mmCIF file of C-alpha atoms in Angstrom:
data_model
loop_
_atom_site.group_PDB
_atom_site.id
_atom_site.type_symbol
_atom_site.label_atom_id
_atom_site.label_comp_id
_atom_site.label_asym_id
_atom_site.label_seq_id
_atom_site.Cartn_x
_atom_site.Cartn_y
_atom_site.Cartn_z
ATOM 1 C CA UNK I 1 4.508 -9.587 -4.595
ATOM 2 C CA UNK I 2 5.865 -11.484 -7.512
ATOM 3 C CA UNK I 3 7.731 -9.362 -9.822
ATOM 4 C CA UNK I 4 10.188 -6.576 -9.754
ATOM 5 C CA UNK I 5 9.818 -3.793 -12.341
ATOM 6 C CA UNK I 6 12.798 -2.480 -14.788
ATOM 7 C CA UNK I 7 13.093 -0.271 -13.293
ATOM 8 C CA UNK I 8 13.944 -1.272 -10.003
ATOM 9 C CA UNK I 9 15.731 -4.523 -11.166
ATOM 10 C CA UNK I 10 18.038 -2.087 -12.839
ATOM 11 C CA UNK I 11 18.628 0.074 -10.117
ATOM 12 C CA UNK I 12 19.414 -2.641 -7.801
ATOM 13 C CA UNK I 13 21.888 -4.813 -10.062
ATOM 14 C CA UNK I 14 23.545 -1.098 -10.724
ATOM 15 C CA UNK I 15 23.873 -0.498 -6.996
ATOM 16 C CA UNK I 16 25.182 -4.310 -5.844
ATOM 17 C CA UNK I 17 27.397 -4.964 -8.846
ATOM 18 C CA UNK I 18 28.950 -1.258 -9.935
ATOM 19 C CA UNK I 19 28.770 0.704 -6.889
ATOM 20 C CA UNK I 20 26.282 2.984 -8.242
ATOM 21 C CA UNK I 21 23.800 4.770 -5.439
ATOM 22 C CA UNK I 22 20.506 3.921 -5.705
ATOM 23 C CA UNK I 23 18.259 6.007 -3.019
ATOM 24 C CA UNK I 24 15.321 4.244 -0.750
ATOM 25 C CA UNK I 25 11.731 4.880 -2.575
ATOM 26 C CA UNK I 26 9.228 6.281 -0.998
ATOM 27 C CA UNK I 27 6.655 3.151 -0.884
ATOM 28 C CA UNK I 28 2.980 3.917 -2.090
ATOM 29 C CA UNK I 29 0.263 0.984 -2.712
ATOM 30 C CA UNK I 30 -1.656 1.650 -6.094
ATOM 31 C CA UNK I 31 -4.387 -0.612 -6.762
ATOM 32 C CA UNK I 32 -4.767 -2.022 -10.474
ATOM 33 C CA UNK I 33 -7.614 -3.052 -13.129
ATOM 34 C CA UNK I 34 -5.163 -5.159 -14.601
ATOM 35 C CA UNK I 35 -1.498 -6.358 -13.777
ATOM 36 C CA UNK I 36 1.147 -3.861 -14.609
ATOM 37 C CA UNK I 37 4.163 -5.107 -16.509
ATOM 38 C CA UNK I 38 7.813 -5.226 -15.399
ATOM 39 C CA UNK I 39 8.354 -2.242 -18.428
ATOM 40 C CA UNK I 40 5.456 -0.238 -16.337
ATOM 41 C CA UNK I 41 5.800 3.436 -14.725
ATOM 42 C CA UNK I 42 3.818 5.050 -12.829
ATOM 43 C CA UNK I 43 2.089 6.772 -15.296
ATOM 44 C CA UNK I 44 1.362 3.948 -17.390
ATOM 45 C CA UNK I 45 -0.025 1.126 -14.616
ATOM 46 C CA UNK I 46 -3.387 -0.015 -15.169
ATOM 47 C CA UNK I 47 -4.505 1.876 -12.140
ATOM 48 C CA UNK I 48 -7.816 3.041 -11.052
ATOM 49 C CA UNK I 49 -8.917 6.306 -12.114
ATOM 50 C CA UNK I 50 -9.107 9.270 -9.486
ATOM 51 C CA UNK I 51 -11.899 10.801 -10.913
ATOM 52 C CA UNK I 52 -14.243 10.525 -13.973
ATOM 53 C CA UNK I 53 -13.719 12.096 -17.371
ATOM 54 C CA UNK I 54 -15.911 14.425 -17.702
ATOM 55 C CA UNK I 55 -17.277 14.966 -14.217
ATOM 56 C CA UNK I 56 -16.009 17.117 -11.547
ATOM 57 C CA UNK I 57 -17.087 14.326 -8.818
ATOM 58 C CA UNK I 58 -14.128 12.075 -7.177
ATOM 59 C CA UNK I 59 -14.107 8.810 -7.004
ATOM 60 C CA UNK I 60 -11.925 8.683 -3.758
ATOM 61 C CA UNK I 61 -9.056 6.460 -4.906
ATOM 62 C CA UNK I 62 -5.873 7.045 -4.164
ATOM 63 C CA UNK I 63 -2.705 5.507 -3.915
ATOM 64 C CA UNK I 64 -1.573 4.179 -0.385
ATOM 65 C CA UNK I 65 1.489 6.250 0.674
ATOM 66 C CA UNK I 66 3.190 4.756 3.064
ATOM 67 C CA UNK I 67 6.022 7.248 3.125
ATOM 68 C CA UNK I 68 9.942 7.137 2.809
ATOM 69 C CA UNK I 69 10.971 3.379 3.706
ATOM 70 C CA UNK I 70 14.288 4.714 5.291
ATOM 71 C CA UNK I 71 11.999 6.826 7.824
ATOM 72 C CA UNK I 72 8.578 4.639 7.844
ATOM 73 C CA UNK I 73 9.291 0.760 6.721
ATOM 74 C CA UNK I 74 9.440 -0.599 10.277
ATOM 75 C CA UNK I 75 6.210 1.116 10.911
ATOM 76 C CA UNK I 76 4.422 -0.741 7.823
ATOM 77 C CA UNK I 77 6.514 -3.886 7.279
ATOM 78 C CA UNK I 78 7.868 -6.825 9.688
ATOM 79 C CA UNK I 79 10.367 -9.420 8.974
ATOM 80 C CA UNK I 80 9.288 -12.501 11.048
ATOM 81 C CA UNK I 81 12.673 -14.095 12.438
ATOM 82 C CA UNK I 82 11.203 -17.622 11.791
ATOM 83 C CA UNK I 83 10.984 -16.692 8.416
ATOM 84 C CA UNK I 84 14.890 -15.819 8.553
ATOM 85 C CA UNK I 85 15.622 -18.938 10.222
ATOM 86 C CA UNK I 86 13.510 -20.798 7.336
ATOM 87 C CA UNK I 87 15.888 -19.309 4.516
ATOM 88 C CA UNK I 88 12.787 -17.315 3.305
ATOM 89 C CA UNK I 89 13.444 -14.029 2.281
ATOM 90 C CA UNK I 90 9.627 -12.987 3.200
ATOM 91 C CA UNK I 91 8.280 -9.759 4.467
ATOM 92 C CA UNK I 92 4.737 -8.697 5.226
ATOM 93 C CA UNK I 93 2.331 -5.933 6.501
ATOM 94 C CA UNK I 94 2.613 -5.603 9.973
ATOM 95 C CA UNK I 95 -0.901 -3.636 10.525
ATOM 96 C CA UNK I 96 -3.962 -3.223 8.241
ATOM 97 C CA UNK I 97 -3.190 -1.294 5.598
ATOM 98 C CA UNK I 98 -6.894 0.515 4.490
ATOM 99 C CA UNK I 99 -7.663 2.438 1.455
ATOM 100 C CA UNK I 100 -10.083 5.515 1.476
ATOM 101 C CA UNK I 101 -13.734 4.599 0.925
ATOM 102 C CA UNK I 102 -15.042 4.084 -2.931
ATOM 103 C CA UNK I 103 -17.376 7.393 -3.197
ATOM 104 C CA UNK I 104 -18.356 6.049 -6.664
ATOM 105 C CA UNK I 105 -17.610 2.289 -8.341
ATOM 106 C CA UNK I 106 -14.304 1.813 -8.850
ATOM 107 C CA UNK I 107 -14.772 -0.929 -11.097
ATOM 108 C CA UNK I 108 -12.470 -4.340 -11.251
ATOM 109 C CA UNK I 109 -9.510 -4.476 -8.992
ATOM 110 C CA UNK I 110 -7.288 -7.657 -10.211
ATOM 111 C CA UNK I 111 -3.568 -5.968 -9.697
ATOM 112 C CA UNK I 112 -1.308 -4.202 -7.082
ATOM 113 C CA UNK I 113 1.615 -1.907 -7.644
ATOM 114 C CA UNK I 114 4.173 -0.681 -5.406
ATOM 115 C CA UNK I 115 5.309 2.718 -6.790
ATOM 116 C CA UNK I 116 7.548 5.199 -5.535
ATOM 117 C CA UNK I 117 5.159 8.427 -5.751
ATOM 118 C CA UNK I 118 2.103 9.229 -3.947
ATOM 119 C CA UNK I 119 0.550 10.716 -6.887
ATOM 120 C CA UNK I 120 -1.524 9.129 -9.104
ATOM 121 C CA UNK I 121 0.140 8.834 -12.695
ATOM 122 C CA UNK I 122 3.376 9.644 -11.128
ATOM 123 C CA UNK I 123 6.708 8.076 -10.157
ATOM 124 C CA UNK I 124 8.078 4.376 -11.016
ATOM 125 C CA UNK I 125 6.909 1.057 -10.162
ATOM 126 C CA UNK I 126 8.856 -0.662 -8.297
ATOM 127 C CA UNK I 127 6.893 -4.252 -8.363
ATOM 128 C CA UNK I 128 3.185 -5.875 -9.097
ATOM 129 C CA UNK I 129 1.720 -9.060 -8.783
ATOM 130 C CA UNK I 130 -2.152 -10.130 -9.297
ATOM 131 C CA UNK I 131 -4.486 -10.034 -6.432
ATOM 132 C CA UNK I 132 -5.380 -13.862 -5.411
ATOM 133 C CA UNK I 133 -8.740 -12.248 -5.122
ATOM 134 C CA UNK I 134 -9.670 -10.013 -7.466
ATOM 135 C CA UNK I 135 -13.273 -8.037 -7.064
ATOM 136 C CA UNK I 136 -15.618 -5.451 -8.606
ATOM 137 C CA UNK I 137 -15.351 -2.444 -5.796
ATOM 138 C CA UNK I 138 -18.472 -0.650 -5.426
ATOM 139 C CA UNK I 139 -19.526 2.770 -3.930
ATOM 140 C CA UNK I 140 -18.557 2.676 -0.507
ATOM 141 C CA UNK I 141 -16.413 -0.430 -0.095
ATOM 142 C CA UNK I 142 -13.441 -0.289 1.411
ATOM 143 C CA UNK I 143 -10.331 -2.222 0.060
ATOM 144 C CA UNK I 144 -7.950 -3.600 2.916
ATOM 145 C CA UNK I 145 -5.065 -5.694 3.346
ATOM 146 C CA UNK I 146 -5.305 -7.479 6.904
ATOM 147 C CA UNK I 147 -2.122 -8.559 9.688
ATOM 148 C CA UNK I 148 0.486 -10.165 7.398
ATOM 149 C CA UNK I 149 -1.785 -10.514 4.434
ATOM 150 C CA UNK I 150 0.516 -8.441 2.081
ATOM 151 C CA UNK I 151 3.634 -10.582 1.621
ATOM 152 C CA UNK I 152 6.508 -9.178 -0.254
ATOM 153 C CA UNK I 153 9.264 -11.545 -1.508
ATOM 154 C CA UNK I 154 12.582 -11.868 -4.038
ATOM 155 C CA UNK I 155 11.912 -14.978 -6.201
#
């Protein structure tokens, strides 16, 4: 993951530097058709769309919610001690993280976004970086991050 939002770079330098609280996110995956920018929210990410104007049909996406990272981040996320050891300040997936089958095209995925809502259009980002392997996603694909293949990182 290569850059932190506003948003949360705000939140943090507020919380280290004047003592002001600043609550664990929730930590949902949102996949992108472009790369969101650092002034990004939730609402206005390039993300994939749900559904398609004008049709009642779904297309299936939704954002990856991985729940409240206070209650659920050692589930989802492992911080290698060799990597500590190293001076890296690396984390990654520590399972496959799946998305729900494309029931229609969902067209080019080039971006990721780590918000803090589970609902599409919602909540803040928190970071994005570009895929190193963007693709078209057609009707039933499945997008997936394998073992360690989603590395998150302070730069």
């Amino acid at each position: 993951m290569a850059a932190l939002s506003d948003y949360l770079e705000s939140g943090l330098l507020n919380h280290v530097f004047r003592g002001q609280t600043f609550p664990k996110p929730r930590v949902c995956i949102a996949l992108c058709s472009g790369v969101p920018k650092d002034s990004d929210t939730g609402s206005t990410i390039p993300e994939l769309p749900s559904g398609i104007t004008g049709f009642t049909a779904s297309t299936n996406y939704r954002r990856l919610d991985l729940g409240e990272s206070v209650n659920q981040g050692d589930i989802y996320w492992k911080h290698d001690p060799d990597n500590i050891s190293a001076g890296s300040g690396v984390i990654s997936n520590s399972g496959q993280l799946v998305f729900t089958t494309a029931l229609q095209d969902w067209g080019w995925v080039s971006g990721i976004a780590i918000v803090d809502h589970p609902t599409h259009g919602s909540g803040n980002l928190l970071m994005h970086a570009q895929l190193d392997n963007p693709r078209i996603i057609y009707t039933g694909d499945n997008v997936k991050f394998d073992y360690g293949t989603l590395e998150i990182s302070f730069k």
